[in-house]
Amino acid sequence: MGASTISVRYFILNLLTQQPMSGYDVKRFLKRFSWLIGSPSFGSLYPALRALLHDGLVTVEVIPREDKPPRKIYSITETGREALQEWIRQPVAPDVPLKTFVMRLMVAGNLPHAALVEHLEQRRSQITAHQIDLRQTATAMDDGADLGQCLALGYGLAVANAELTWLDRTLVQLSSQQNGAASHLNSESVSAR
Amino acid sequence: MGASTISVRYFILNLLTQQPMSGYDVKRFLKRFSWLIGSPSFGSLYPALRALLHDGLVTVEVIPREDKPPRKIYSITETGREALQEWIRQPVAPDVPLKTFVMRLMVAGNLPHAALVEHLEQRRSQITAHQIDLRQTATAMDDGADLGQCLALGYGLAVANAELTWLDRTLVQLSSQQNGAASHLNSESVSAR
DNA sequence: ATGTGCATGTAACTGGTTACATGATTCG
DNA sequence: CGAATCATGTAACCAGTTACATGCACAT
């Protein structure tokens, strides 16, 4: 039950810290990452919004439109911000899947600098361990093994390498300028390839 | 409803095509990829095994041990192999999350060469599109944006780049030697970094 | 002594998906 | 003229998690 159950609720809540938006807007935003972590369906999105409203973590502004369902713009409340803070500061299990990691990453803005660094470092050591494990199995099986096995292994290594590179780079940038906002934290990747 | 619902069942079934194993063994194997796609809990693993057994897709060999719960070694049946084939050949939605992609990758051994290539190419075009989208938002927001947003974006780009590189490399290797097993499909990644 | 790995399982819960309902507008 | 996008929602269903129960062996 837990501390790290990212039910859609907190995810939405985080989006709303940026700016007020409708359920549909939330969906649109999350679509950008659907290939990575998938995006929740309306069937879970709208009920989640209801729940947040009911708990007083968000407010709505209903904008009626003739003959169409009214747009509903949700804004986060002060209580909502507090709830989000409280949730994000919960410690995470040491070994979380990529999806969870990314999700927490998005909420990282509401996290104190030090906690963020710790989170990233935890992930780095985790990935390093898995990387070693993958490499061993990769070399130990050479030839004769199942195609699917090989593919998945190769893919896993590729992603692990990329993630480690990113973590190192980000960690460096984060320590060198732990104050001034987020100045080009992705310059390399944008131009790469 | 879902052609591509990867309930644990087929995942297990695939593992069993490699060699007979127990529920615990399955868990151990999947742990290797937990950081990527997560691994199912025993609470879903054991019931899944039951179901497979009930449907005649697997058989058990019970190995009693004194004072301990007996080990149960499951083997896939011919019916099981057929069911797996039937399942994997179902077309996938064009835009699946990384988790789904990896899962299907593992089962790719049971897929005809051409279908595999098509699957990879579909993914490639998908990622390319998302990559472009991410880059645009990345450049369009420079400075002033939320830290979490930046981090997630940078991370996404890093993974997207890695995935594309891997896809291209794999696709080439796959076409050059579409016959002889899987000769070092991951030589680069193993030594990288 | 305490915890981790081995090894199996069950029951309650819950978070989410799928499918449905409604309806205008714009694009190809 | 059909498909996709905009825009909201509900209800049935189900796949999975969490927490529990049991118990030995080995390491710290």
Coordinates of C-alpha atoms (C1' of nucleotides) in Angstrom, one line a residue:
Chain A
M1 CA 0.0 0.0 0.0
G2 CA 2.2 2.2 0.0
A3 CA 4.3 5.1 0.1
S4 CA 5.2 5.0 -3.6
T5 CA 1.9 4.1 -5.2
I6 CA 1.8 6.7 -7.9
S7 CA -1.9 6.6 -8.5
V8 CA -2.7 9.0 -11.3
R9 CA -3.9 11.5 -8.7
Y10 CA -0.5 12.8 -7.7
F11 CA 0.6 12.8 -11.3
I12 CA -2.2 15.1 -12.2
L13 CA -1.6 17.2 -9.1
N14 CA 1.9 17.8 -10.3
L15 CA 0.9 18.8 -13.8
L16 CA -1.4 21.3 -12.2
T17 CA 1.4 23.0 -10.3
Q18 CA 2.7 24.2 -13.7
Q19 CA -0.6 25.7 -14.8
P20 CA -4.4 25.1 -14.5
M21 CA -5.7 22.7 -17.1
S22 CA -8.5 20.4 -18.1
G23 CA -8.6 16.7 -18.0
Y24 CA -8.2 16.6 -21.7
D25 CA -5.1 18.8 -21.4
V26 CA -3.6 16.5 -18.9
K27 CA -4.0 13.6 -21.3
R28 CA -2.5 15.6 -24.1
F29 CA 0.5 16.4 -22.0
L30 CA 1.0 12.8 -20.9
K31 CA 0.8 11.5 -24.4
R32 CA 4.2 13.0 -25.0
F33 CA 5.6 10.3 -22.8
S34 CA 3.3 7.5 -23.7
W35 CA 5.9 5.5 -25.5
L36 CA 8.0 5.5 -22.3
I37 CA 5.6 5.1 -19.5
G38 CA 2.2 4.8 -21.1
S39 CA -0.6 7.3 -20.4
P40 CA -3.7 6.7 -18.3
S41 CA -7.1 6.4 -19.9
F42 CA -9.9 8.8 -19.5
G43 CA -11.6 6.2 -17.5
S44 CA -9.1 6.7 -14.8
L45 CA -8.3 10.4 -15.5
Y46 CA -11.8 11.9 -15.0
P47 CA -12.6 9.9 -11.8
A48 CA -9.2 10.9 -10.4
L49 CA -10.0 14.6 -11.0
R50 CA -13.3 14.1 -9.2
A51 CA -11.6 12.6 -6.3
L52 CA -9.1 15.4 -6.1
L53 CA -11.9 17.9 -6.2
H54 CA -13.8 16.1 -3.5
D55 CA -10.7 16.1 -1.3
G56 CA -10.2 19.8 -1.8
L57 CA -6.8 19.4 -3.5
V58 CA -8.0 21.1 -6.6
T59 CA -10.7 23.6 -7.7
V60 CA -12.7 23.8 -10.9
E61 CA -13.7 26.6 -13.1
V62 CA -16.5 25.5 -15.4
I63 CA -16.5 27.2 -18.7
P64 CA -19.8 26.5 -20.4
R65 CA -19.9 26.3 -24.2
E66 CA -23.1 26.2 -26.2
D67 CA -24.2 22.7 -27.3
K68 CA -20.9 21.2 -26.1
P69 CA -19.9 19.8 -22.8
P70 CA -18.4 22.6 -20.7
R71 CA -14.7 22.8 -20.3
K72 CA -13.5 22.3 -16.8
I73 CA -10.3 24.0 -15.8
Y74 CA -8.7 22.6 -12.7
S75 CA -6.4 24.5 -10.5
I76 CA -4.3 23.1 -7.6
T77 CA -5.1 24.5 -4.1
E78 CA -2.7 25.2 -1.3
T79 CA -3.8 22.0 0.4
G80 CA -3.1 20.2 -2.9
R81 CA 0.5 21.5 -3.0
E82 CA 1.0 20.3 0.6
A83 CA -0.4 16.9 -0.2
L84 CA 2.0 16.7 -3.2
Q85 CA 5.0 17.7 -1.1
E86 CA 4.1 15.1 1.5
W87 CA 3.7 12.4 -1.1
I88 CA 6.9 13.1 -3.0
R89 CA 9.0 13.2 0.1
Q90 CA 8.1 9.6 1.0
P91 CA 11.1 7.3 0.5
V92 CA 11.0 5.1 -2.6
A93 CA 11.7 1.4 -2.6
P94 CA 15.4 0.8 -3.7
D95 CA 14.5 -1.1 -6.9
V96 CA 11.8 0.6 -8.9
P97 CA 10.9 0.1 -12.5
L98 CA 11.7 2.7 -15.1
K99 CA 8.2 3.9 -15.2
T100 CA 8.1 4.8 -11.5
F101 CA 11.5 6.4 -11.8
V102 CA 10.4 8.7 -14.6
M103 CA 7.1 9.6 -12.9
R104 CA 9.0 10.7 -9.8
L105 CA 11.4 12.6 -12.0
M106 CA 8.6 14.7 -13.2
V107 CA 7.5 15.6 -9.7
A108 CA 11.1 16.3 -8.8
G109 CA 10.6 20.0 -8.9
N110 CA 8.7 19.8 -5.7
L111 CA 11.6 18.0 -4.1
P112 CA 14.4 19.6 -2.1
H113 CA 17.7 19.7 -4.1
A114 CA 19.5 17.2 -1.8
A115 CA 16.7 14.7 -1.9
L116 CA 16.7 14.8 -5.7
V117 CA 20.4 14.1 -5.9
E118 CA 20.0 11.2 -3.5
H119 CA 17.2 9.8 -5.6
L120 CA 19.3 10.0 -8.7
E121 CA 22.3 8.5 -7.0
Q122 CA 20.2 5.6 -5.7
R123 CA 19.0 4.9 -9.1
R124 CA 22.6 5.1 -10.5
S125 CA 23.9 2.4 -8.1
Q126 CA 20.8 0.3 -8.9
I127 CA 21.3 0.5 -12.6
T128 CA 25.0 -0.1 -12.3
A129 CA 24.3 -3.4 -10.5
H130 CA 21.8 -4.5 -13.0
Q131 CA 24.1 -3.5 -15.9
I132 CA 26.8 -5.8 -14.5
D133 CA 24.3 -8.6 -14.2
L134 CA 23.1 -8.1 -17.7
R135 CA 26.6 -8.1 -19.1
Q136 CA 27.5 -11.3 -17.4
T137 CA 24.5 -13.1 -18.7
A138 CA 25.1 -11.6 -22.1
T139 CA 28.7 -12.9 -22.3
A140 CA 27.9 -16.1 -20.6
M141 CA 25.3 -17.2 -23.1
D142 CA 26.8 -16.2 -26.5
D143 CA 25.4 -18.4 -29.3
G144 CA 22.7 -21.0 -29.2
A145 CA 20.5 -18.9 -27.0
D146 CA 17.0 -17.8 -27.8
L147 CA 16.6 -14.9 -30.1
G148 CA 14.1 -13.1 -27.9
Q149 CA 16.5 -13.5 -25.0
C150 CA 19.3 -11.9 -27.0
L151 CA 17.2 -9.0 -28.2
A152 CA 15.8 -8.2 -24.8
L153 CA 19.3 -8.4 -23.3
G154 CA 20.8 -6.2 -25.9
Y155 CA 18.0 -3.7 -25.6
G156 CA 18.3 -3.7 -21.8
L157 CA 22.0 -3.0 -22.0
A158 CA 21.5 -0.2 -24.5
V159 CA 19.0 1.5 -22.2
A160 CA 21.0 0.9 -19.1
N161 CA 24.0 2.5 -20.7
A162 CA 22.0 5.5 -21.9
E163 CA 20.5 5.9 -18.4
L164 CA 23.8 5.8 -16.7
T165 CA 25.3 8.3 -19.0
W166 CA 22.4 10.6 -18.5
L167 CA 22.5 10.2 -14.7
D168 CA 26.2 11.0 -14.6
R169 CA 25.8 14.0 -16.8
T170 CA 22.8 15.3 -14.9
L171 CA 24.4 14.7 -11.5
V172 CA 27.4 16.8 -12.5
Q173 CA 25.3 19.6 -13.8
L174 CA 23.1 19.5 -10.8
S175 CA 26.0 19.9 -8.4
S176 CA 27.8 22.6 -10.3
Q177 CA 24.9 24.9 -10.3
Q178 CA 22.6 23.8 -7.5
N179 CA 20.8 27.1 -7.5
G180 CA 19.9 28.9 -10.8
A181 CA 16.9 27.1 -12.2
A182 CA 17.4 24.5 -14.9
S183 CA 19.7 25.9 -17.5
H184 CA 19.9 23.7 -20.5
L185 CA 19.9 20.3 -18.8
N186 CA 19.6 18.5 -22.1
S187 CA 21.6 20.4 -24.6
E188 CA 23.5 17.2 -25.7
S189 CA 20.6 15.0 -26.2
V190 CA 18.7 17.5 -28.3
S191 CA 21.3 17.6 -30.9
A192 CA 22.6 14.1 -30.6
R193 CA 22.4 11.7 -33.6
Chain B
M1 CA -10.5 -6.1 -25.8
G2 CA -7.1 -6.9 -25.9
A3 CA -5.1 -8.5 -28.4
S4 CA -2.0 -7.2 -26.7
T5 CA -2.9 -7.7 -23.1
I6 CA 0.3 -9.3 -21.8
S7 CA -1.1 -10.8 -18.7
V8 CA 1.6 -12.6 -16.9
R9 CA 0.4 -15.9 -18.3
Y10 CA 2.0 -15.6 -21.8
F11 CA 5.1 -14.1 -20.3
I12 CA 5.5 -17.2 -18.2
L13 CA 4.6 -19.4 -21.1
N14 CA 7.4 -17.9 -23.1
L15 CA 9.9 -18.4 -20.3
L16 CA 8.9 -22.1 -20.3
T17 CA 9.8 -22.5 -23.9
Q18 CA 13.4 -22.1 -22.9
Q19 CA 13.3 -24.8 -20.2
P20 CA 11.0 -26.1 -17.5
M21 CA 11.1 -24.2 -14.3
S22 CA 9.3 -23.4 -11.1
G23 CA 7.4 -20.3 -10.2
Y24 CA 10.3 -19.1 -8.1
D25 CA 12.6 -19.6 -11.0
V26 CA 10.4 -17.5 -13.2
K27 CA 10.5 -14.7 -10.6
R28 CA 14.3 -14.9 -10.4
F29 CA 14.6 -14.6 -14.1
L30 CA 12.3 -11.7 -14.4
K31 CA 14.1 -9.8 -11.6
R32 CA 16.9 -9.2 -14.1
F33 CA 14.6 -6.8 -15.9
S34 CA 12.8 -5.4 -12.9
W35 CA 14.4 -2.0 -13.2
L36 CA 13.1 -1.8 -16.8
I37 CA 9.7 -3.3 -16.8
G38 CA 9.1 -4.3 -13.2
S39 CA 8.4 -7.9 -12.2
P40 CA 5.1 -9.5 -11.2
S41 CA 4.5 -10.5 -7.6
F42 CA 4.1 -14.0 -6.3
G43 CA 0.5 -13.1 -5.8
S44 CA 0.0 -13.0 -9.5
L45 CA 2.6 -15.5 -10.5
Y46 CA 1.4 -18.5 -8.7
P47 CA -2.3 -18.1 -9.6
A48 CA -1.2 -17.6 -13.2
L49 CA 0.6 -20.9 -13.1
R50 CA -2.5 -22.6 -11.8
A51 CA -4.5 -21.1 -14.6
L52 CA -2.1 -22.3 -17.2
L53 CA -2.1 -25.8 -15.7
H54 CA -5.9 -25.8 -15.6
D55 CA -6.0 -24.9 -19.3
G56 CA -3.6 -27.6 -20.2
L57 CA -0.9 -25.2 -21.5
V58 CA 1.6 -26.5 -19.0
T59 CA 2.3 -29.6 -17.0
V60 CA 3.8 -30.0 -13.5
E61 CA 6.3 -32.3 -12.0
V62 CA 6.0 -32.2 -8.3
I63 CA 9.3 -32.8 -6.5
P64 CA 8.6 -33.4 -2.8
R65 CA 11.2 -32.3 -0.3
E66 CA 11.1 -33.3 3.4
D67 CA 9.6 -30.6 5.7
K68 CA 9.6 -28.1 2.9
P69 CA 6.9 -27.2 0.4
P70 CA 7.5 -29.4 -2.7
R71 CA 9.1 -27.9 -5.7
K72 CA 6.9 -27.7 -8.7
I73 CA 8.6 -27.7 -12.1
Y74 CA 6.4 -26.6 -14.9
S75 CA 6.8 -27.5 -18.5
I76 CA 5.1 -26.1 -21.5
T77 CA 2.9 -28.4 -23.6
E78 CA 2.3 -28.5 -27.3
T79 CA -1.0 -26.8 -26.8
G80 CA 0.9 -24.2 -24.8
R81 CA 3.3 -23.5 -27.6
E82 CA 0.4 -23.1 -30.0
A83 CA -1.4 -20.7 -27.7
L84 CA 1.8 -18.7 -27.4
Q85 CA 2.2 -18.5 -31.1
E86 CA -1.4 -17.5 -31.6
W87 CA -1.0 -14.8 -29.0
I88 CA 2.2 -13.3 -30.2
R89 CA 1.0 -13.1 -33.8
Q90 CA -1.8 -10.7 -32.8
P91 CA -1.1 -7.2 -34.2
V92 CA 0.0 -4.7 -31.6
A93 CA -1.4 -1.2 -31.2
P94 CA 0.8 1.3 -33.0
D95 CA 1.8 3.2 -29.9
V96 CA 2.8 1.0 -27.0
P97 CA 4.8 1.9 -23.9
L98 CA 8.3 0.7 -23.5
K99 CA 7.2 -2.1 -21.1
T100 CA 5.0 -3.7 -23.6
F101 CA 7.6 -3.4 -26.3
V102 CA 10.2 -5.1 -24.2
M103 CA 7.8 -7.8 -23.2
R104 CA 7.0 -8.6 -26.8
L105 CA 10.7 -8.5 -27.6
M106 CA 11.3 -11.4 -25.2
V107 CA 8.7 -13.5 -27.0
A108 CA 10.1 -12.5 -30.4
G109 CA 11.8 -15.9 -30.7
N110 CA 8.3 -17.4 -31.4
L111 CA 7.7 -14.9 -34.1
P112 CA 8.4 -15.3 -37.9
H113 CA 11.5 -13.3 -39.0
A114 CA 9.5 -10.9 -41.2
A115 CA 7.0 -10.1 -38.4
L116 CA 9.8 -9.3 -36.0
V117 CA 11.4 -6.9 -38.4
E118 CA 8.0 -5.2 -39.0
H119 CA 7.5 -4.9 -35.3
L120 CA 10.9 -3.2 -34.8
E121 CA 10.3 -0.9 -37.8
Q122 CA 7.0 0.1 -36.4
R123 CA 8.6 0.9 -33.1
R124 CA 11.3 2.9 -34.9
S125 CA 9.0 5.2 -36.7
Q126 CA 7.0 5.6 -33.5
I127 CA 10.0 6.6 -31.5
T128 CA 11.3 8.9 -34.2
A129 CA 8.0 10.8 -34.1
H130 CA 8.1 11.1 -30.3
Q131 CA 11.8 12.1 -30.4
I132 CA 11.0 15.0 -32.7
D133 CA 8.2 16.1 -30.5
L134 CA 10.4 15.9 -27.4
R135 CA 13.1 17.9 -29.1
Q136 CA 10.7 20.6 -30.1
T137 CA 9.3 21.0 -26.6
A138 CA 12.9 20.9 -25.2
T139 CA 14.1 23.7 -27.4
A140 CA 10.9 25.6 -27.1
M141 CA 11.0 25.8 -23.3
D142 CA 14.6 26.6 -22.5
D143 CA 14.9 28.4 -19.2
G144 CA 12.3 29.3 -16.7
A145 CA 10.6 26.0 -17.0
D146 CA 10.0 23.5 -14.2
L147 CA 13.0 21.4 -13.1
G148 CA 11.0 18.2 -13.2
Q149 CA 9.9 18.9 -16.7
C150 CA 13.4 19.5 -17.8
L151 CA 14.7 16.3 -16.2
A152 CA 12.0 14.1 -17.6
L153 CA 12.4 15.6 -21.0
G154 CA 16.2 15.1 -21.0
Y155 CA 15.8 11.6 -19.7
G156 CA 13.2 10.8 -22.4
L157 CA 15.5 12.1 -25.1
A158 CA 18.4 10.1 -23.8
V159 CA 16.4 6.9 -23.8
A160 CA 14.8 7.7 -27.2
N161 CA 18.2 8.2 -28.7
A162 CA 19.6 5.0 -27.3
E163 CA 16.5 3.1 -28.4
L164 CA 16.8 4.4 -32.0
T165 CA 20.5 3.6 -32.1
W166 CA 19.8 0.1 -30.9
L167 CA 16.9 -0.4 -33.3
D168 CA 18.9 0.7 -36.3
R169 CA 21.9 -1.5 -35.3
T170 CA 19.7 -4.5 -34.6
L171 CA 17.7 -4.1 -37.8
V172 CA 20.8 -4.1 -39.9
Q173 CA 22.2 -7.2 -38.2
L174 CA 18.9 -8.9 -38.5
S175 CA 18.7 -8.3 -42.3
S176 CA 22.3 -9.2 -43.0
Q177 CA 22.1 -12.6 -41.5
Q178 CA 18.4 -13.5 -41.3
N179 CA 19.2 -17.1 -40.9
G180 CA 22.0 -18.3 -38.5
A181 CA 20.7 -18.0 -35.0
A182 CA 21.6 -14.9 -33.0
S183 CA 25.3 -14.3 -33.3
H184 CA 26.5 -11.5 -31.0
L185 CA 23.5 -9.2 -31.3
N186 CA 24.9 -7.1 -28.5
S187 CA 28.6 -7.0 -28.8
E188 CA 28.7 -3.2 -28.7
S189 CA 26.6 -2.7 -25.7
V190 CA 28.4 -5.2 -23.6
S191 CA 31.8 -3.5 -24.0
A192 CA 30.4 0.1 -24.1
R193 CA 31.4 2.6 -21.5
Chain C
dA1 C1' 19.2 -12.8 17.2
dT2 C1' 17.9 -10.9 12.9
dG3 C1' 17.5 -10.9 8.3
dT4 C1' 17.8 -12.7 3.6
dG5 C1' 17.0 -16.5 0.3
dC6 C1' 14.6 -20.5 -0.7
dA7 C1' 9.6 -22.1 -1.8
dT8 C1' 4.7 -22.2 -1.9
dG9 C1' 0.3 -20.4 -1.6
dT10 C1' -4.5 -17.5 -0.5
dA11 C1' -7.8 -13.5 0.2
dA12 C1' -9.0 -8.8 0.2
dC13 C1' -8.6 -5.0 -2.1
dT14 C1' -7.8 -1.4 -5.7
dG15 C1' -6.2 0.9 -9.4
dG16 C1' -6.7 0.8 -13.6
dT17 C1' -8.7 -0.6 -18.6
dT18 C1' -12.4 -1.4 -21.9
dA19 C1' -16.5 -0.3 -23.7
dC20 C1' -20.2 2.6 -23.8
dA21 C1' -22.9 7.2 -24.3
dT22 C1' -23.0 12.0 -26.5
dG23 C1' -22.1 15.4 -29.9
dA24 C1' -19.9 19.4 -32.5
dT25 C1' -16.0 20.5 -35.7
dT26 C1' -12.5 20.0 -38.9
dC27 C1' -9.6 17.5 -42.0
dG28 C1' -8.6 14.5 -45.9
Chain D
dC1 C1' -18.6 11.0 -46.3
dG2 C1' -15.9 9.0 -42.9
dA3 C1' -12.2 9.7 -39.6
dA4 C1' -9.9 12.2 -36.2
dT5 C1' -9.8 15.8 -32.6
dC6 C1' -12.1 18.1 -29.2
dA7 C1' -14.5 17.2 -24.6
dT8 C1' -16.8 15.0 -20.9
dG9 C1' -18.3 11.3 -18.3
dT10 C1' -20.1 6.2 -16.3
dA11 C1' -20.2 1.2 -15.2
dA12 C1' -18.6 -3.4 -15.6
dC13 C1' -14.8 -5.9 -15.3
dC14 C1' -10.1 -7.7 -14.3
dA15 C1' -5.3 -8.0 -13.6
dG16 C1' -2.5 -7.1 -10.5
dT17 C1' -0.7 -5.7 -5.6
dT18 C1' -0.4 -6.0 -0.6
dA19 C1' -0.6 -8.5 3.2
dC20 C1' -0.9 -12.6 5.3
dA21 C1' 0.4 -17.7 6.5
dT22 C1' 4.2 -21.3 6.9
dG23 C1' 8.8 -22.9 7.6
dC24 C1' 13.7 -24.3 6.9
dA25 C1' 18.7 -22.9 6.0
dC26 C1' 22.4 -19.9 6.0
dA27 C1' 24.8 -15.8 6.8
dT28 C1' 25.9 -11.5 9.6

